[in-house]
Amino acid sequence: MTAPRAELALPKEVTGRAPGRGRLAGRRVLVIGAGQQTHDVEDPPIGNGRAISVLCGREGAWVAIADIDGDAAAETARQVRSEGCRTVTVVGDAADETDVEGMVTSAARELGGLDGLVMNVGVPHGIGFEGTSADDWDRSFAVNVRSHFLGCKHALRLLSAGGSVVLISSIAALIPVNEIPAYHASKAALAGLCCFAAHDAARKGIRVNLVVPGLIDTSLGRLATTFDPARADKQVPLGREGTAWEVAYAVSFLLSDEASYITGQSLVVDGGYAALR
Ligand SMILES: NC(=O)c1ccc[n+]([C@@H]2O[C@H](COP(=O)([O-])OP(=O)(O)OC[C@H]3O[C@@H](n4cnc5c(N)ncnc54)[C@H](O)[C@@H]3O)[C@@H](O)[C@H]2O)c1
């Protein structure tokens, strides 16, 4: 008898227990939004930004950790250093141009250059049209889109040829997944930014891609699951939510030389949800 999809043995990569393979050896990567919010979830699972940072370190990179929350950034830095790699931490607001310029220049100065940038910041503000103010809309676009624009603008000046930028979007850019209009719209805007940035950066030998996570078991994802516990079992062809580690593996692939001929693309990490419904 065939085992139910969710009960099939899962590889160690799913839970972040696989060893590093040196895929990012010698690379210097800045992750903006590298901390983690817990959203009052008990025993919170690792978030995307932290898993991306830890996996970059495990794969041999030096990692600059930037976040608006100094404590969350410090905890990520501690976990990355335990993988045996060098880190630098920068605290600032990714929606603020001066702060982003500071994150990029500090990272490049402390790490001796920059080969990779991951823009992970993304926040949900407002609920439904009636529950979304113009300020909710503007703050969403400031944190979810302006930050990514600023990261590209300042990092593309400093990234080495062969460098790579990864912007974290969401399947909210592709299909309705929650009740937050500003989140859907701002995540969709990243596709246009990626298109422009990839074309602009190609002349310098730098690649820019999007990673598009689906229903992921992070703190925020778990909060959503409490309202609809069976949402992934019902809707996702692979029959489960993804983990932040699975997002991190997609990001590390795009950061690495394994993706040397891939630019301007979206890599959807959603267990088939958007394409196979
Ligand atoms: N969890 C999911 O199910 C899911 C699904 C699709 C996409 N995503 C995307 O993944 C990304 C975040 O995932 P996560 O698990 O790392 O979330 P998280 O909330 O744990 O981490 C995001 C980090 O960004 C930081 N941050 C927020 N605003 C900032 C700002 N203005 N300046 C600097 N740092 C700021 C937070 O302090 C936090 O440490 C977002 O872009 C989100 O849209 C998540």
GROMACS .gro file of C-alpha atoms and ligand atoms in nm:
model
  321
    1MET     CA    1   0.000   0.000   0.000
    2THR     CA    2   0.129   0.347  -0.083
    3ALA     CA    3   0.203   0.562   0.223
    4PRO     CA    4   0.010   0.889   0.249
    5ARG     CA    5   0.213   1.174   0.100
    6ALA     CA    6   0.290   1.351   0.427
    7GLU     CA    7   0.406   1.026   0.595
    8LEU     CA    8   0.672   0.940   0.336
    9ALA     CA    9   1.025   0.955   0.479
   10LEU     CA   10   1.156   1.307   0.434
   11PRO     CA   11   1.520   1.392   0.357
   12LYS     CA   12   1.740   1.550   0.625
   13GLU     CA   13   1.740   1.878   0.431
   14VAL     CA   14   1.375   1.933   0.531
   15THR     CA   15   1.464   1.972   0.897
   16GLY     CA   16   1.806   2.131   0.853
   17ARG     CA   17   2.000   1.822   0.964
   18ALA     CA   18   2.199   1.761   0.644
   19PRO     CA   19   2.572   1.841   0.652
   20GLY     CA   20   2.719   2.130   0.451
   21ARG     CA   21   2.872   2.050   0.114
   22GLY     CA   22   3.090   2.360   0.068
   23ARG     CA   23   2.859   2.499  -0.201
   24LEU     CA   24   2.917   2.862  -0.090
   25ALA     CA   25   3.281   2.831   0.016
   26GLY     CA   26   3.460   3.165  -0.007
   27ARG     CA   27   3.144   3.367  -0.069
   28ARG     CA   28   3.045   3.672   0.138
   29VAL     CA   29   2.670   3.706   0.175
   30LEU     CA   30   2.453   3.981   0.329
   31VAL     CA   31   2.108   3.871   0.451
   32ILE     CA   32   1.869   4.160   0.527
   33GLY     CA   33   1.586   4.045   0.756
   34ALA     CA   34   1.813   3.774   0.899
   35GLY     CA   35   1.656   3.770   1.246
   36GLN     CA   36   1.332   3.604   1.342
   37GLN     CA   37   0.998   3.712   1.486
   38THR     CA   38   0.818   3.462   1.708
   39HIS     CA   39   0.464   3.608   1.680
   40ASP     CA   40   0.386   3.469   2.030
   41VAL     CA   41   0.402   3.115   1.894
   42GLU     CA   42   0.503   2.857   2.153
   43ASP     CA   43   0.824   2.672   2.059
   44PRO     CA   44   0.854   2.863   1.727
   45PRO     CA   45   1.007   2.686   1.427
   46ILE     CA   46   1.305   2.848   1.255
   47GLY     CA   47   1.214   3.134   1.019
   48ASN     CA   48   1.328   3.185   0.659
   49GLY     CA   49   1.584   3.459   0.729
   50ARG     CA   50   1.752   3.267   1.009
   51ALA     CA   51   1.754   2.937   0.817
   52ILE     CA   52   1.899   3.111   0.508
   53SER     CA   53   2.176   3.267   0.721
   54VAL     CA   54   2.261   2.943   0.903
   55LEU     CA   55   2.263   2.740   0.580
   56CYS     CA   56   2.487   2.996   0.407
   57GLY     CA   57   2.732   2.956   0.696
   58ARG     CA   58   2.707   2.576   0.686
   59GLU     CA   59   2.780   2.583   0.313
   60GLY     CA   60   3.100   2.780   0.376
   61ALA     CA   61   3.001   3.146   0.330
   62TRP     CA   62   3.084   3.438   0.558
   63VAL     CA   63   2.755   3.600   0.651
   64ALA     CA   64   2.652   3.959   0.731
   65ILE     CA   65   2.332   3.961   0.936
   66ALA     CA   66   2.112   4.270   0.914
   67ASP     CA   67   1.782   4.326   1.094
   68ILE     CA   68   1.578   4.595   1.267
   69ASP     CA   69   1.567   4.377   1.581
   70GLY     CA   70   1.913   4.368   1.740
   71ASP     CA   71   1.838   4.073   1.972
   72ALA     CA   72   1.699   3.862   1.687
   73ALA     CA   73   2.002   3.946   1.473
   74ALA     CA   74   2.241   3.856   1.757
   75GLU     CA   75   2.076   3.516   1.802
   76THR     CA   76   2.104   3.444   1.429
   77ALA     CA   77   2.471   3.548   1.440
   78ARG     CA   78   2.529   3.309   1.731
   79GLN     CA   79   2.375   3.021   1.536
   80VAL     CA   80   2.571   3.106   1.219
   81ARG     CA   81   2.901   3.124   1.410
   82SER     CA   82   2.829   2.780   1.556
   83GLU     CA   83   2.857   2.655   1.195
   84GLY     CA   84   3.220   2.773   1.212
   85CYS     CA   85   3.193   3.080   0.991
   86ARG     CA   86   3.266   3.451   1.027
   87THR     CA   87   2.976   3.695   1.081
   88VAL     CA   88   2.907   4.065   1.113
   89THR     CA   89   2.583   4.208   1.251
   90VAL     CA   90   2.420   4.536   1.142
   91VAL     CA   91   2.104   4.678   1.301
   92GLY     CA   92   1.880   4.906   1.093
   93ASP     CA   93   1.553   4.961   0.912
   94ALA     CA   94   1.551   4.810   0.563
   95ALA     CA   95   1.291   5.066   0.453
   96ASP     CA   96   1.537   5.351   0.524
   97GLU     CA   97   1.792   5.436   0.255
   98THR     CA   98   2.067   5.552   0.491
   99ASP     CA   99   2.032   5.234   0.697
  100VAL     CA  100   2.041   5.007   0.390
  101GLU     CA  101   2.347   5.182   0.253
  102GLY     CA  102   2.507   5.130   0.595
  103MET     CA  103   2.416   4.758   0.596
  104VAL     CA  104   2.571   4.707   0.254
  105THR     CA  105   2.889   4.908   0.314
  106SER     CA  106   2.945   4.757   0.663
  107ALA     CA  107   2.900   4.407   0.525
  108ALA     CA  108   3.145   4.467   0.239
  109ARG     CA  109   3.399   4.637   0.468
  110GLU     CA  110   3.387   4.374   0.745
  111LEU     CA  111   3.379   4.074   0.514
  112GLY     CA  112   3.631   4.213   0.264
  113GLY     CA  113   3.380   4.233  -0.023
  114LEU     CA  114   3.037   4.107  -0.119
  115ASP     CA  115   2.930   3.818  -0.343
  116GLY     CA  116   2.567   3.771  -0.240
  117LEU     CA  117   2.263   3.963  -0.114
  118VAL     CA  118   1.940   3.811   0.019
  119MET     CA  119   1.645   4.045   0.075
  120ASN     CA  120   1.419   3.856   0.319
  121VAL     CA  121   1.223   4.139   0.481
  122GLY     CA  122   0.848   4.118   0.432
  123VAL     CA  123   0.560   4.207   0.665
  124PRO     CA  124   0.180   4.172   0.656
  125HIS     CA  125  -0.012   4.492   0.739
  126GLY     CA  126  -0.390   4.532   0.734
  127ILE     CA  127  -0.671   4.282   0.682
  128GLY     CA  128  -0.921   4.296   0.395
  129PHE     CA  129  -0.993   4.621   0.211
  130GLU     CA  130  -1.190   4.764   0.505
  131GLY     CA  131  -0.918   4.682   0.754
  132THR     CA  132  -0.631   4.821   0.549
  133SER     CA  133  -0.549   5.190   0.592
  134ALA     CA  134  -0.346   5.397   0.349
  135ASP     CA  135  -0.071   5.390   0.611
  136ASP     CA  136  -0.085   5.007   0.622
  137TRP     CA  137  -0.049   5.008   0.245
  138ASP     CA  138   0.243   5.253   0.245
  139ARG     CA  139   0.431   5.078   0.526
  140SER     CA  140   0.385   4.742   0.348
  141PHE     CA  141   0.531   4.883   0.029
  142ALA     CA  142   0.812   5.053   0.222
  143VAL     CA  143   0.919   4.733   0.400
  144ASN     CA  144   0.833   4.478   0.131
  145VAL     CA  145   0.934   4.662  -0.188
  146ARG     CA  146   1.130   4.983  -0.119
  147SER     CA  147   1.373   4.784   0.097
  148HIS     CA  148   1.439   4.535  -0.184
  149PHE     CA  149   1.489   4.825  -0.428
  150LEU     CA  150   1.733   4.990  -0.187
  151GLY     CA  151   1.920   4.664  -0.131
  152CYS     CA  152   1.962   4.617  -0.506
  153LYS     CA  153   2.057   4.981  -0.563
  154HIS     CA  154   2.335   4.985  -0.306
  155ALA     CA  155   2.461   4.626  -0.331
  156LEU     CA  156   2.484   4.620  -0.710
  157ARG     CA  157   2.756   4.887  -0.684
  158LEU     CA  158   2.966   4.662  -0.460
  159LEU     CA  159   2.887   4.304  -0.559
  160SER     CA  160   3.165   4.120  -0.736
  161ALA     CA  161   3.123   3.982  -1.089
  162GLY     CA  162   2.967   3.637  -1.048
  163GLY     CA  163   2.766   3.772  -0.754
  164SER     CA  164   2.402   3.687  -0.692
  165VAL     CA  165   2.097   3.863  -0.547
  166VAL     CA  166   1.791   3.675  -0.419
  167LEU     CA  167   1.464   3.855  -0.339
  168ILE     CA  168   1.213   3.670  -0.119
  169SER     CA  169   0.859   3.699  -0.255
  170SER     CA  170   0.553   3.483  -0.174
  171ILE     CA  171   0.293   3.279  -0.361
  172ALA     CA  172   0.062   3.564  -0.257
  173ALA     CA  173   0.210   3.719  -0.573
  174LEU     CA  174   0.055   3.434  -0.775
  175ILE     CA  175  -0.267   3.318  -0.603
  176PRO     CA  176  -0.492   3.437  -0.318
  177VAL     CA  177  -0.351   3.294   0.009
  178ASN     CA  178  -0.460   3.533   0.284
  179GLU     CA  179  -0.681   3.835   0.351
  180ILE     CA  180  -0.406   4.096   0.317
  181PRO     CA  181  -0.429   4.303  -0.005
  182ALA     CA  182  -0.112   4.505   0.060
  183TYR     CA  183   0.085   4.182   0.105
  184HIS     CA  184  -0.040   4.035  -0.225
  185ALA     CA  185   0.029   4.357  -0.417
  186SER     CA  186   0.369   4.430  -0.265
  187LYS     CA  187   0.494   4.073  -0.318
  188ALA     CA  188   0.379   4.087  -0.682
  189ALA     CA  189   0.573   4.412  -0.729
  190LEU     CA  190   0.898   4.226  -0.660
  191ALA     CA  191   0.863   4.046  -0.994
  192GLY     CA  192   0.896   4.378  -1.177
  193LEU     CA  193   1.192   4.481  -0.962
  194CYS     CA  194   1.361   4.146  -1.024
  195CYS     CA  195   1.310   4.182  -1.399
  196PHE     CA  196   1.469   4.529  -1.407
  197ALA     CA  197   1.750   4.445  -1.164
  198ALA     CA  198   1.841   4.119  -1.342
  199HIS     CA  199   1.864   4.300  -1.676
  200ASP     CA  200   2.066   4.587  -1.528
  201ALA     CA  201   2.301   4.360  -1.332
  202ALA     CA  202   2.364   4.115  -1.616
  203ARG     CA  203   2.611   4.357  -1.775
  204LYS     CA  204   2.820   4.329  -1.458
  205GLY     CA  205   2.798   3.948  -1.454
  206ILE     CA  206   2.563   3.954  -1.152
  207ARG     CA  207   2.245   3.745  -1.134
  208VAL     CA  208   1.915   3.847  -0.968
  209ASN     CA  209   1.635   3.599  -0.896
  210LEU     CA  210   1.319   3.560  -0.690
  211VAL     CA  211   1.242   3.281  -0.445
  212VAL     CA  212   0.868   3.244  -0.399
  213PRO     CA  213   0.777   3.048  -0.083
  214GLY     CA  214   0.436   2.888  -0.038
  215LEU     CA  215   0.282   2.775   0.293
  216ILE     CA  216   0.589   2.752   0.517
  217ASP     CA  217   0.599   2.635   0.878
  218THR     CA  218   0.756   2.948   1.025
  219SER     CA  219   0.613   3.136   1.326
  220LEU     CA  220   0.387   3.337   1.097
  221GLY     CA  221   0.287   3.026   0.904
  222ARG     CA  222   0.206   2.844   1.227
  223LEU     CA  223  -0.011   3.134   1.341
  224ALA     CA  224  -0.209   3.106   1.015
  225THR     CA  225  -0.236   2.729   1.065
  226THR     CA  226  -0.402   2.772   1.405
  227PHE     CA  227  -0.699   2.927   1.220
  228ASP     CA  228  -0.707   2.644   0.961
  229PRO     CA  229  -0.503   2.345   1.087
  230ALA     CA  230  -0.558   2.133   0.775
  231ARG     CA  231  -0.484   2.406   0.522
  232ALA     CA  232  -0.170   2.244   0.378
  233ASP     CA  233  -0.305   1.885   0.385
  234LYS     CA  234  -0.608   1.998   0.187
  235GLN     CA  235  -0.444   2.235  -0.058
  236VAL     CA  236  -0.082   2.141  -0.120
  237PRO     CA  237  -0.014   1.854  -0.364
  238LEU     CA  238   0.284   1.735  -0.154
  239GLY     CA  239   0.044   1.722   0.141
  240ARG     CA  240   0.230   1.933   0.394
  241GLU     CA  241   0.369   2.278   0.469
  242GLY     CA  242   0.728   2.345   0.372
  243THR     CA  243   1.003   2.437   0.618
  244ALA     CA  244   1.227   2.743   0.625
  245TRP     CA  245   1.516   2.505   0.549
  246GLU     CA  246   1.354   2.414   0.217
  247VAL     CA  247   1.332   2.787   0.133
  248ALA     CA  248   1.697   2.824   0.240
  249TYR     CA  249   1.814   2.544   0.007
  250ALA     CA  250   1.649   2.719  -0.290
  251VAL     CA  251   1.819   3.046  -0.190
  252SER     CA  252   2.161   2.886  -0.142
  253PHE     CA  253   2.132   2.720  -0.485
  254LEU     CA  254   2.066   3.057  -0.649
  255LEU     CA  255   2.352   3.217  -0.453
  256SER     CA  256   2.593   2.946  -0.563
  257ASP     CA  257   2.783   2.890  -0.887
  258GLU     CA  258   2.550   2.594  -0.950
  259ALA     CA  259   2.302   2.856  -1.074
  260SER     CA  260   2.559   3.040  -1.289
  261TYR     CA  261   2.331   3.062  -1.598
  262ILE     CA  262   2.006   3.146  -1.413
  263THR     CA  263   1.891   3.505  -1.385
  264GLY     CA  264   1.562   3.696  -1.389
  265GLN     CA  265   1.377   3.381  -1.276
  266SER     CA  266   1.124   3.288  -1.005
  267LEU     CA  267   1.187   2.968  -0.812
  268VAL     CA  268   0.858   2.869  -0.648
  269VAL     CA  269   0.903   2.662  -0.329
  270ASP     CA  270   0.547   2.554  -0.251
  271GLY     CA  271   0.501   2.178  -0.282
  272GLY     CA  272   0.315   2.231  -0.610
  273TYR     CA  273   0.046   2.451  -0.455
  274ALA     CA  274   0.031   2.733  -0.710
  275ALA     CA  275   0.089   2.528  -1.026
  276LEU     CA  276  -0.100   2.205  -0.957
  277ARG     CA  277  -0.416   2.304  -0.772
  278LIG     N1  278   0.628   3.212   0.656
  278LIG     C1  279   0.570   3.191   0.544
  278LIG     O1  280   0.485   3.106   0.536
  278LIG     C2  281   0.609   3.273   0.423
  278LIG     C3  282   0.551   3.241   0.302
  278LIG     C4  283   0.582   3.316   0.190
  278LIG     C5  284   0.676   3.418   0.198
  278LIG     N2  285   0.731   3.447   0.316
  278LIG     C6  286   0.830   3.557   0.320
  278LIG     O2  287   0.944   3.522   0.395
  278LIG     C7  288   0.999   3.639   0.454
  278LIG     C8  289   1.006   3.635   0.605
  278LIG     O3  290   1.006   3.509   0.655
  278LIG     P1  291   1.069   3.480   0.798
  278LIG     O4  292   1.022   3.346   0.836
  278LIG     O5  293   1.215   3.505   0.795
  278LIG     O6  294   0.997   3.591   0.890
  278LIG     P2  295   1.043   3.654   1.028
  278LIG     O7  296   0.936   3.753   1.062
  278LIG     O8  297   1.077   3.548   1.125
  278LIG     O9  298   1.180   3.729   0.992
  278LIG     C9  299   1.184   3.847   0.921
  278LIG    C10  300   1.287   3.936   0.984
  278LIG    O10  301   1.279   4.062   0.918
  278LIG    C11  302   1.296   4.162   1.014
  278LIG     N3  303   1.239   4.287   0.969
  278LIG    C12  304   1.109   4.320   0.958
  278LIG     N4  305   1.097   4.447   0.916
  278LIG    C13  306   1.223   4.492   0.901
  278LIG    C14  307   1.276   4.618   0.859
  278LIG     N5  308   1.196   4.721   0.826
  278LIG     N6  309   1.410   4.631   0.853
  278LIG    C15  310   1.491   4.528   0.886
  278LIG     N7  311   1.447   4.408   0.926
  278LIG    C16  312   1.314   4.392   0.933
  278LIG    C17  313   1.226   4.111   1.140
  278LIG    O11  314   1.275   4.172   1.257
  278LIG    C18  315   1.259   3.963   1.132
  278LIG    O12  316   1.372   3.931   1.210
  278LIG    C19  317   0.908   3.754   0.418
  278LIG    O13  318   0.956   3.820   0.304
  278LIG    C20  319   0.777   3.682   0.391
  278LIG    O14  320   0.692   3.757   0.312
  278LIG    C21  321   0.700   3.377   0.429
   0.00000   0.00000   0.00000
